[in-house]
Amino acid sequence: QQQVKQSPQSLIVQKGGISIINCAYENTAFDYFPWYQQFPGKGPALLIAIRPDVSEKKEGRFTISFNKSAKQFSLHIMDSQPGDSATYFCAASLPGANNLFFGTGTRLTVIP
Amino acid sequence: NAGVTQTPKFRVLKTGQSMTLLCAQDMNHEYMYWYRQDPGMGLRLIHYSVGEGTTAKGEVPDGYNVSRLKKQNFLLGLESAAPSQTSVYFCASSYSGDYGYTFGSGTRLTVV
């Protein structure tokens, strides 16, 4: 059973556009929601993370929007660039937990 | 500053053979993890360790064993490889269970 459901599976965006990736979860005890970025042949790298006490976190062109009541969170990439082309994973963890539950990933392609 | 180093990067095994994947981190992290990544399934936790001398099962532990004799090293063993274990294996480490993970660059294993 997938603890965190991610969509879409793939996404194609024009350069300069906004990329939006969504994740949903059922366990309301989750309290840490990171996003990871993975380039081909590399391991995932932490991009940005949020805790449920805030509704939005922004770092440069990357923003996490968090909707606690809907049990959803999303990654927005503003002014998308070809260099953003990668696979993005959302994840969640429980308080004091020893592991992250990952979504299935979204392959983003930004075309010039 | 190497971060997390995985060896080997590629390996082809015959069914029934055994092998050990090595993970080394130089960040003095307590927590270490082994994940496998398969298309459409995201990252699934195999085993993890919360400190030297400790190990615990993750989501998909069957067919694998691990050891953490030294804080900086986490070994993943396959005693009798099966084609279903064909995957990309990632090691990760973190300061705590719900903090940012640092991933290695992965080991691509093919079992024929």
XYZ file of N, CA and C in Angstrom:
672
model
N 0.842 -1.194 0.000
C 0.000 0.000 0.000
C 0.880 1.249 0.000
N 0.647 2.113 -0.985
C 1.451 3.304 -1.120
C 1.020 4.322 -0.078
N 1.938 4.712 0.802
C 1.610 5.671 1.858
C 1.458 7.077 1.319
N 2.225 7.371 0.256
C 2.183 8.701 -0.349
C 1.929 8.518 -1.843
N 0.876 9.137 -2.344
C 0.508 8.988 -3.749
C 0.896 10.247 -4.500
N 1.643 10.070 -5.589
C 2.202 11.198 -6.329
C 1.668 11.221 -7.748
N 1.420 12.419 -8.238
C 0.963 12.590 -9.621
C 1.423 13.937 -10.157
N 1.598 14.074 -11.470
C 1.486 13.026 -12.473
C 2.746 12.169 -12.510
N 2.711 11.113 -13.286
C 3.878 10.252 -13.442
C 4.949 10.939 -14.284
N 4.502 11.718 -15.276
C 5.427 12.483 -16.099
C 4.800 13.821 -16.439
N 5.666 14.795 -16.729
C 5.200 16.161 -16.949
C 6.142 16.840 -17.931
N 5.559 17.482 -18.929
C 6.343 18.245 -19.898
C 5.905 19.698 -19.813
N 6.882 20.584 -19.616
C 6.595 22.000 -19.433
C 7.518 22.811 -20.338
N 6.988 23.906 -20.862
C 7.808 24.812 -21.653
C 8.715 25.630 -20.739
N 9.881 25.961 -21.253
C 10.801 26.837 -20.522
C 10.078 28.116 -20.120
N 10.245 28.486 -18.849
C 9.585 29.676 -18.333
C 8.234 29.410 -17.709
N 7.703 28.232 -17.903
C 6.399 27.880 -17.361
C 6.467 27.419 -15.914
N 5.317 27.089 -15.362
C 5.229 26.613 -13.982
C 5.003 25.097 -13.993
N 5.834 24.398 -13.247
C 5.688 22.946 -13.089
C 5.017 22.691 -11.746
N 4.002 21.839 -11.753
C 3.287 21.533 -10.512
C 3.191 20.017 -10.356
N 3.662 19.537 -9.224
C 3.623 18.109 -8.907
C 2.873 17.957 -7.588
N 1.969 17.001 -7.549
C 1.092 16.850 -6.395
C 1.317 15.543 -5.652
N 1.125 15.598 -4.350
C 1.190 14.390 -3.518
C 0.059 14.400 -2.506
N -0.450 13.210 -2.209
C -1.522 13.064 -1.237
C -1.157 11.957 -0.259
N -1.642 12.087 0.954
C -1.346 11.084 1.983
C -2.585 10.852 2.816
N -2.624 9.726 3.525
C -3.763 9.388 4.373
C -3.439 9.521 5.861
N -2.198 9.239 6.233
C -1.836 9.213 7.647
C -1.641 10.629 8.181
N -2.570 11.082 8.986
C -2.513 12.459 9.491
C -1.419 12.654 10.526
N -0.750 11.586 10.914
C 0.351 11.701 11.867
C 1.668 12.112 11.198
N 1.724 12.062 9.877
C 2.938 12.500 9.189
C 3.245 13.939 9.585
N 4.529 14.235 9.844
C 4.850 15.596 10.257
C 6.068 16.180 9.555
N 6.525 15.523 8.513
C 7.684 16.036 7.772
C 7.511 15.630 6.323
N 7.582 16.612 5.428
C 7.278 16.377 4.020
C 8.390 16.976 3.155
N 9.350 16.161 2.761
C 10.420 16.667 1.904
C 10.177 16.341 0.436
N 10.839 17.085 -0.419
C 10.886 16.789 -1.845
C 12.338 16.536 -2.222
N 12.520 15.510 -3.063
C 13.843 15.167 -3.545
C 13.886 15.288 -5.066
N 15.057 15.672 -5.562
C 15.296 15.828 -6.995
C 16.362 14.821 -7.400
N 16.110 14.098 -8.482
C 17.068 13.092 -8.921
C 17.372 13.254 -10.400
N 18.654 13.446 -10.722
C 19.105 13.483 -12.104
C 19.531 12.078 -12.515
N 19.466 11.789 -13.820
C 19.824 10.439 -14.298
C 21.215 10.021 -13.832
N 21.293 8.801 -13.316
C 22.575 8.262 -12.870
C 23.037 8.767 -11.516
N 22.223 9.561 -10.867
C 22.580 10.125 -9.561
C 21.579 9.681 -8.511
N 21.970 9.847 -7.249
C 21.040 9.594 -6.170
C 20.136 10.804 -5.941
N 18.986 10.601 -5.307
C 18.106 11.734 -4.988
C 18.818 12.723 -4.071
N 18.477 13.992 -4.220
C 19.048 15.042 -3.381
C 17.916 15.869 -2.798
N 18.017 16.188 -1.524
C 16.984 16.979 -0.858
C 16.864 18.348 -1.515
N 15.623 18.698 -1.882
C 15.373 19.957 -2.576
C 14.778 20.990 -1.613
N 13.731 20.617 -0.953
C 13.014 21.503 -0.054
C 12.107 20.639 0.819
N 11.819 21.113 2.030
C 10.976 20.330 2.930
C 10.082 21.258 3.743
N 8.974 20.706 4.245
C 8.025 21.499 5.016
C 7.480 20.678 6.167
N 7.114 21.365 7.232
C 6.415 20.738 8.359
C 4.979 21.266 8.337
N 4.011 20.546 8.890
C 2.600 20.898 8.737
C 2.147 22.142 9.494
N 3.047 22.797 10.213
C 2.633 23.998 10.927
C 2.634 25.232 10.028
N 3.103 25.089 8.788
C 3.055 26.189 7.831
C 2.366 25.714 6.562
N 1.787 26.649 5.814
C 1.047 26.276 4.606
C 1.878 26.426 3.341
N 3.001 27.115 3.449
C 3.807 27.330 2.260
C 5.251 27.589 2.659
N 6.163 27.078 1.828
C 7.585 27.355 2.024
C 8.204 27.583 0.665
N 8.975 28.645 0.558
C 9.563 29.019 -0.720
C 11.069 29.094 -0.593
N 11.752 28.502 -1.564
C 13.200 28.617 -1.647
C 13.558 28.839 -3.116
N 13.864 30.095 -3.419
C 14.170 30.438 -4.795
C 12.960 30.211 -5.695
N 13.141 29.424 -6.746
C 12.030 29.162 -7.672
C 11.142 28.000 -7.217
N 11.500 27.364 -6.127
C 10.790 26.175 -5.656
C 9.909 26.523 -4.453
N 8.644 26.108 -4.519
C 7.687 26.367 -3.442
C 6.933 25.097 -3.110
N 6.801 24.817 -1.808
C 5.910 23.747 -1.367
C 4.641 24.408 -0.840
N 3.500 23.925 -1.328
C 2.211 24.333 -0.787
C 1.638 23.145 -0.022
N 1.173 23.404 1.187
C 0.699 22.326 2.054
C -0.740 22.593 2.474
N -1.609 21.626 2.221
C -3.016 21.727 2.597
C -3.340 20.621 3.580
N -3.293 20.965 4.869
C -3.457 19.958 5.911
C -4.837 19.320 5.873
N -5.877 20.112 5.651
C -7.241 19.578 5.668
C -7.483 18.613 4.517
N -6.874 18.887 3.378
C -7.037 18.014 2.211
C -6.021 16.884 2.201
N -5.062 16.925 3.104
C -3.981 15.933 3.176
C -3.239 15.859 1.842
N -2.887 17.043 1.364
C -2.171 17.134 0.100
C -1.034 18.150 0.224
N 0.009 17.948 -0.549
C 1.071 18.934 -0.661
C 1.622 18.885 -2.068
N 2.113 20.003 -2.511
C 2.547 20.083 -3.898
C 3.837 20.883 -4.020
N 4.547 20.602 -5.089
C 5.777 21.314 -5.425
C 5.498 22.162 -6.653
N 5.825 23.443 -6.556
C 5.684 24.354 -7.676
C 7.082 24.827 -8.077
N 7.394 24.692 -9.352
C 8.661 25.200 -9.863
C 8.326 26.352 -10.801
N 8.670 27.546 -10.360
C 8.400 28.742 -11.164
C 9.510 28.927 -12.187
N 9.157 29.571 -13.310
C 10.143 29.867 -14.360
C 10.987 28.621 -14.648
N 10.332 27.528 -14.962
C 11.023 26.247 -15.158
C 12.101 26.362 -16.238
N 13.220 25.713 -15.991
C 14.369 25.741 -16.888
C 14.739 24.329 -17.345
N 15.368 24.201 -18.507
C 15.781 22.864 -18.957
C 16.628 22.126 -17.925
N 17.402 22.856 -17.152
C 18.216 22.245 -16.103
C 17.402 21.669 -14.962
N 16.108 21.972 -14.909
C 15.221 21.402 -13.886
C 14.727 20.022 -14.289
N 14.995 19.634 -15.537
C 14.555 18.325 -16.012
C 15.192 17.229 -15.155
N 14.346 16.483 -14.479
C 14.799 15.487 -13.503
C 13.571 14.718 -13.036
N 13.803 13.751 -12.170
C 12.697 13.060 -11.515
C 12.551 13.611 -10.105
N 11.335 13.917 -9.726
C 11.056 14.501 -8.418
C 10.243 13.521 -7.580
N 10.659 13.374 -6.335
C 9.970 12.486 -5.398
C 9.476 13.290 -4.201
N 8.226 13.089 -3.826
C 7.774 13.595 -2.549
C 7.937 12.480 -1.521
N 7.912 12.842 -0.255
C 8.071 11.856 0.805
C 7.398 12.377 2.071
N 7.236 11.475 3.018
C 6.647 11.860 4.304
C 7.196 10.958 5.386
N 7.230 11.486 6.606
C 7.667 10.652 7.725
C 6.839 10.960 8.966
N 6.857 10.019 9.890
C 6.139 10.138 11.148
C 7.046 10.740 12.215
N 6.489 11.315 13.260
C 7.318 11.861 14.343
C 8.212 10.782 14.943
N 9.479 11.093 15.084
C 10.402 10.146 15.678
C 10.643 8.908 14.851
N 10.200 8.938 13.611
C 10.310 7.743 12.770
C 11.738 7.561 12.278
N 11.984 6.379 11.780
C 13.314 6.046 11.312
C 13.405 5.937 9.808
N 12.365 6.316 9.098
C 12.435 6.217 7.647
C 11.425 7.144 7.005
N 11.652 7.378 5.705
C 10.745 8.169 4.884
C 9.920 7.242 3.993
N 8.670 7.631 3.745
C 7.837 6.959 2.755
C 7.846 7.825 1.501
N 8.294 7.239 0.393
C 8.441 8.003 -0.839
C 7.258 7.798 -1.778
N 6.940 8.841 -2.545
C 6.017 8.700 -3.662
C 6.715 7.983 -4.809
N 5.969 7.732 -5.874
C 6.498 6.941 -6.987
C 7.301 7.763 -7.986
N 7.334 9.069 -7.817
C 8.184 9.905 -8.662
C 7.455 10.525 -9.845
N 7.933 11.691 -10.257
C 7.434 12.405 -11.438
C 8.625 12.789 -12.296
N 8.591 12.347 -13.542
C 9.669 12.725 -14.455
C 9.285 14.025 -15.145
N 10.033 15.074 -14.836
C 9.784 16.396 -15.414
C 10.735 16.642 -16.569
N 10.167 17.078 -17.678
C 10.962 17.499 -18.833
C 10.599 18.934 -19.160
N 11.584 19.807 -19.174
C 11.381 21.206 -19.525
C 11.983 21.414 -20.903
N 11.144 21.780 -21.860
C 11.594 21.928 -23.236
C 11.897 23.395 -23.540
N 12.973 23.649 -24.261
C 13.384 25.033 -24.539
C 12.373 25.792 -25.390
N 35.285 16.177 0.707
C 34.066 15.757 1.416
C 33.256 14.856 0.502
N 33.391 13.516 0.690
C 32.803 12.582 -0.251
C 31.309 12.389 -0.015
N 30.799 12.544 1.227
C 29.383 12.314 1.470
C 29.115 10.836 1.661
N 28.324 10.258 0.753
C 27.972 8.840 0.801
C 28.535 8.173 -0.444
N 29.350 7.165 -0.240
C 29.995 6.466 -1.346
C 29.524 5.027 -1.407
N 29.079 4.605 -2.577
C 28.607 3.235 -2.767
C 29.547 2.492 -3.724
N 29.847 1.257 -3.386
C 30.595 0.403 -4.294
C 29.984 -0.986 -4.320
N 29.951 -1.669 -5.484
C 30.334 -1.135 -6.791
C 29.233 -0.266 -7.392
N 29.472 0.299 -8.544
C 28.456 1.087 -9.240
C 27.584 0.218 -10.130
N 28.155 -0.841 -10.664
C 27.422 -1.766 -11.525
C 27.837 -3.195 -11.167
N 26.879 -4.119 -11.334
C 27.213 -5.524 -11.107
C 26.186 -6.393 -11.802
N 26.673 -7.459 -12.410
C 25.791 -8.469 -12.993
C 26.044 -9.769 -12.243
N 24.984 -10.365 -11.750
C 25.074 -11.613 -11.002
C 24.274 -12.697 -11.699
N 24.680 -13.908 -11.491
C 23.855 -15.027 -11.933
C 22.942 -15.439 -10.785
N 21.796 -15.965 -11.122
C 20.850 -16.425 -10.115
C 21.546 -17.392 -9.162
N 21.355 -17.139 -7.870
C 21.948 -17.990 -6.854
C 23.276 -17.505 -6.313
N 23.917 -16.574 -7.008
C 25.189 -16.034 -6.512
C 24.927 -15.087 -5.359
N 25.983 -14.809 -4.613
C 25.877 -13.873 -3.502
C 26.794 -12.678 -3.740
N 26.474 -11.571 -3.075
C 27.344 -10.414 -3.171
C 27.043 -9.468 -2.011
N 27.951 -8.553 -1.792
C 27.800 -7.524 -0.766
C 27.995 -6.160 -1.386
N 27.046 -5.269 -1.088
C 27.163 -3.878 -1.499
C 27.658 -3.075 -0.294
N 28.633 -2.205 -0.563
C 29.214 -1.426 0.517
C 28.781 0.029 0.442
N 28.446 0.587 1.586
C 28.111 1.996 1.695
C 28.980 2.612 2.782
N 29.600 3.734 2.464
C 30.434 4.433 3.430
C 30.055 5.903 3.454
N 29.934 6.462 4.672
C 29.635 7.889 4.805
C 30.652 8.536 5.738
N 30.960 9.805 5.423
C 31.974 10.500 6.200
C 31.398 11.711 6.928
N 30.100 11.698 7.202
C 29.430 12.835 7.829
C 29.092 12.573 9.299
N 29.551 11.460 9.815
C 29.288 11.085 11.204
C 27.791 10.941 11.501
N 27.037 10.527 10.476
C 25.599 10.330 10.664
C 25.309 9.055 11.433
N 24.303 9.120 12.293
C 23.898 7.937 13.036
C 23.053 6.993 12.189
N 22.168 7.571 11.368
C 21.194 6.780 10.641
C 21.706 6.443 9.243
N 21.528 5.184 8.855
C 21.865 4.770 7.504
C 20.772 3.863 6.979
N 20.602 3.876 5.655
C 19.468 3.207 5.014
C 19.909 2.543 3.712
N 19.218 1.471 3.386
C 19.324 0.891 2.058
C 17.934 0.904 1.415
N 17.856 1.506 0.212
C 16.628 1.548 -0.569
C 16.869 0.845 -1.899
N 15.790 0.356 -2.470
C 15.837 -0.079 -3.853
C 14.860 0.768 -4.662
N 15.254 1.038 -5.899
C 14.435 1.867 -6.773
C 14.075 1.088 -8.013
N 12.794 0.928 -8.228
C 12.286 0.214 -9.388
C 11.322 1.115 -10.143
N 11.268 0.988 -11.475
C 10.397 1.866 -12.280
C 8.956 1.840 -11.787
N 8.379 3.017 -11.600
C 6.984 3.124 -11.209
C 6.688 2.820 -9.757
N 7.754 2.499 -8.973
C 7.517 2.122 -7.576
C 8.247 3.017 -6.595
N 8.936 4.000 -7.094
C 9.636 4.902 -6.199
C 10.760 4.209 -5.463
N 11.047 4.698 -4.269
C 12.106 4.158 -3.426
C 11.473 3.370 -2.285
N 11.923 2.144 -2.116
C 11.385 1.307 -1.045
C 12.498 0.912 -0.098
N 12.224 1.049 1.180
C 13.222 0.802 2.205
C 13.434 -0.693 2.425
N 14.690 -1.119 2.370
C 15.019 -2.533 2.567
C 15.357 -2.785 4.039
N 16.398 -2.135 4.516
C 16.826 -2.203 5.910
C 17.384 -0.847 6.299
N 17.450 -0.616 7.606
C 18.059 0.612 8.072
C 18.782 0.365 9.394
N 19.532 1.381 9.801
C 20.288 1.290 11.048
C 20.241 2.638 11.749
N 20.008 2.613 13.047
C 19.947 3.865 13.809
C 21.221 4.098 14.599
N 22.233 3.273 14.369
C 23.506 3.462 15.042
C 24.386 2.233 14.875
N 25.644 2.397 15.209
C 26.593 1.297 15.096
C 26.083 0.077 15.850
N 26.151 -1.089 15.188
C 25.733 -2.330 15.810
C 24.250 -2.603 15.782
N 23.444 -1.692 15.209
C 21.992 -1.887 15.146
C 21.539 -2.007 13.706
N 20.533 -2.835 13.473
C 19.890 -2.920 12.171
C 18.408 -3.210 12.384
N 17.608 -2.870 11.398
C 16.171 -3.127 11.485
C 15.615 -3.324 10.085
N 14.499 -4.045 9.999
C 13.872 -4.315 8.709
C 13.041 -3.128 8.253
N 13.045 -2.939 6.939
C 12.201 -1.933 6.336
C 11.000 -2.552 5.669
N 10.614 -1.978 4.564
C 9.399 -2.385 3.852
C 9.569 -3.681 3.055
N 10.750 -3.879 2.463
C 10.995 -5.040 1.596
C 12.292 -5.748 1.969
N 12.385 -6.366 3.162
C 13.644 -6.922 3.635
C 13.982 -8.330 3.144
N 12.990 -9.047 2.606
C 13.212 -10.456 2.276
C 14.285 -10.633 1.210
N 15.225 -11.560 1.482
C 16.295 -11.850 0.534
C 17.551 -11.022 0.752
N 17.504 -10.126 1.745
C 18.637 -9.247 2.026
C 19.044 -9.348 3.490
N 20.342 -9.126 3.734
C 20.809 -8.984 5.105
C 21.739 -7.785 5.160
N 21.902 -7.213 6.348
C 22.718 -6.015 6.513
C 23.567 -6.136 7.767
N 24.628 -5.339 7.784
C 25.447 -5.242 8.983
C 26.017 -3.840 9.112
N 26.153 -3.390 10.360
C 26.700 -2.060 10.637
C 27.705 -2.226 11.776
N 28.859 -2.758 11.423
C 29.904 -3.000 12.419
C 30.631 -1.721 12.787
N 30.729 -0.793 11.842
C 31.335 0.508 12.094
C 30.315 1.586 11.750
N 30.374 2.688 12.466
C 29.406 3.758 12.283
C 29.381 4.258 10.847
N 30.517 4.307 10.192
C 30.570 4.904 8.869
C 30.191 3.945 7.748
N 30.053 2.651 8.045
C 29.795 1.682 6.989
C 28.487 0.931 7.211
N 27.811 0.669 6.111
C 26.552 -0.100 6.158
C 26.579 -1.043 4.967
N 26.591 -2.347 5.224
C 26.725 -3.338 4.178
C 25.383 -4.004 3.885
N 25.103 -4.202 2.620
C 23.896 -4.907 2.193
C 24.311 -6.181 1.492
N 23.813 -7.322 1.973
C 24.171 -8.603 1.392
C 22.998 -9.300 0.720
N 23.306 -9.936 -0.393
C 22.341 -10.802 -1.057
C 22.928 -12.199 -0.981
N 22.263 -13.092 -0.279
C 22.818 -14.433 -0.067
C 22.653 -15.325 -1.288
N 21.514 -15.225 -1.940
C 21.221 -16.042 -3.113
C 20.388 -15.195 -4.057
N 21.070 -14.542 -4.987
C 20.409 -13.544 -5.825
C 19.315 -14.163 -6.699
N 18.243 -13.393 -6.870
C 17.122 -13.780 -7.726
C 16.865 -12.670 -8.738
N 16.312 -13.014 -9.905
C 16.016 -11.979 -10.911
C 15.153 -10.843 -10.372
N 14.294 -11.133 -9.384
C 13.437 -10.093 -8.802
C 14.239 -9.042 -8.027
N 15.515 -9.336 -7.787
C 16.359 -8.380 -7.091
C 17.121 -7.463 -8.049
N 16.853 -7.607 -9.327
C 17.379 -6.662 -10.308
C 16.788 -5.290 -10.011
N 17.648 -4.321 -9.747
C 17.165 -3.014 -9.307
C 18.355 -2.055 -9.216
N 18.043 -0.813 -8.883
C 19.072 0.144 -8.520
C 18.994 0.319 -7.011
N 20.108 0.137 -6.346
C 20.155 0.194 -4.890
C 20.824 1.499 -4.446
N 20.157 2.171 -3.542
C 20.688 3.418 -3.009
C 20.897 3.294 -1.507
N 22.033 3.781 -1.079
C 22.317 3.937 0.334
C 22.118 5.404 0.691
N 21.675 5.663 1.899
C 21.506 7.026 2.370
C 21.894 7.103 3.835
N 22.227 8.306 4.265
C 22.488 8.517 5.679
C 21.839 9.820 6.109
N 21.601 9.938 7.412
C 21.009 11.174 7.923
C 21.385 11.384 9.370
N 21.267 12.643 9.791
C 21.538 13.002 11.180
C 20.477 12.395 12.092
N 19.216 12.430 11.655
C 18.135 11.823 12.416
C 17.117 11.261 11.455
N 16.157 10.507 11.967
C 15.233 9.778 11.110
C 14.349 10.641 10.241
N 14.051 11.844 10.690
C 13.162 12.689 9.899
C 13.864 13.926 9.393
N 15.161 13.840 9.269
C 15.928 14.960 8.739
C 16.338 14.650 7.314
N 16.931 15.603 6.639
C 17.338 15.400 5.256
C 18.297 14.249 5.080
N 18.002 13.427 4.112
C 18.863 12.297 3.795
C 19.898 12.708 2.759
N 21.103 12.137 2.860
C 22.113 12.252 1.820
C 22.248 10.890 1.161
N 21.999 10.851 -0.138
C 22.042 9.593 -0.880
C 23.375 9.417 -1.588
N 23.745 8.150 -1.758
C 24.848 7.813 -2.633
C 24.387 7.829 -4.080
N 25.292 7.525 -4.990
C 24.963 7.600 -6.417
C 24.376 6.305 -6.961
N 24.267 5.272 -6.134
C 23.553 4.070 -6.515
C 24.421 2.946 -7.052
N 23.866 1.739 -6.958
C 24.465 0.538 -7.552
C 23.415 -0.108 -8.436
N 23.739 -0.252 -9.712
C 22.803 -0.911 -10.626
C 23.132 -2.383 -10.672
N 22.215 -3.205 -10.169
C 22.418 -4.651 -10.089
C 21.470 -5.363 -11.042
N 22.047 -6.238 -11.841
C 21.257 -7.073 -12.737
C 21.491 -8.523 -12.374
N 20.415 -9.259 -12.150
C 20.509 -10.686 -11.842
C 19.936 -11.468 -13.021
N 20.777 -12.303 -13.615
C 20.337 -13.032 -14.823
C 20.179 -14.528 -14.525
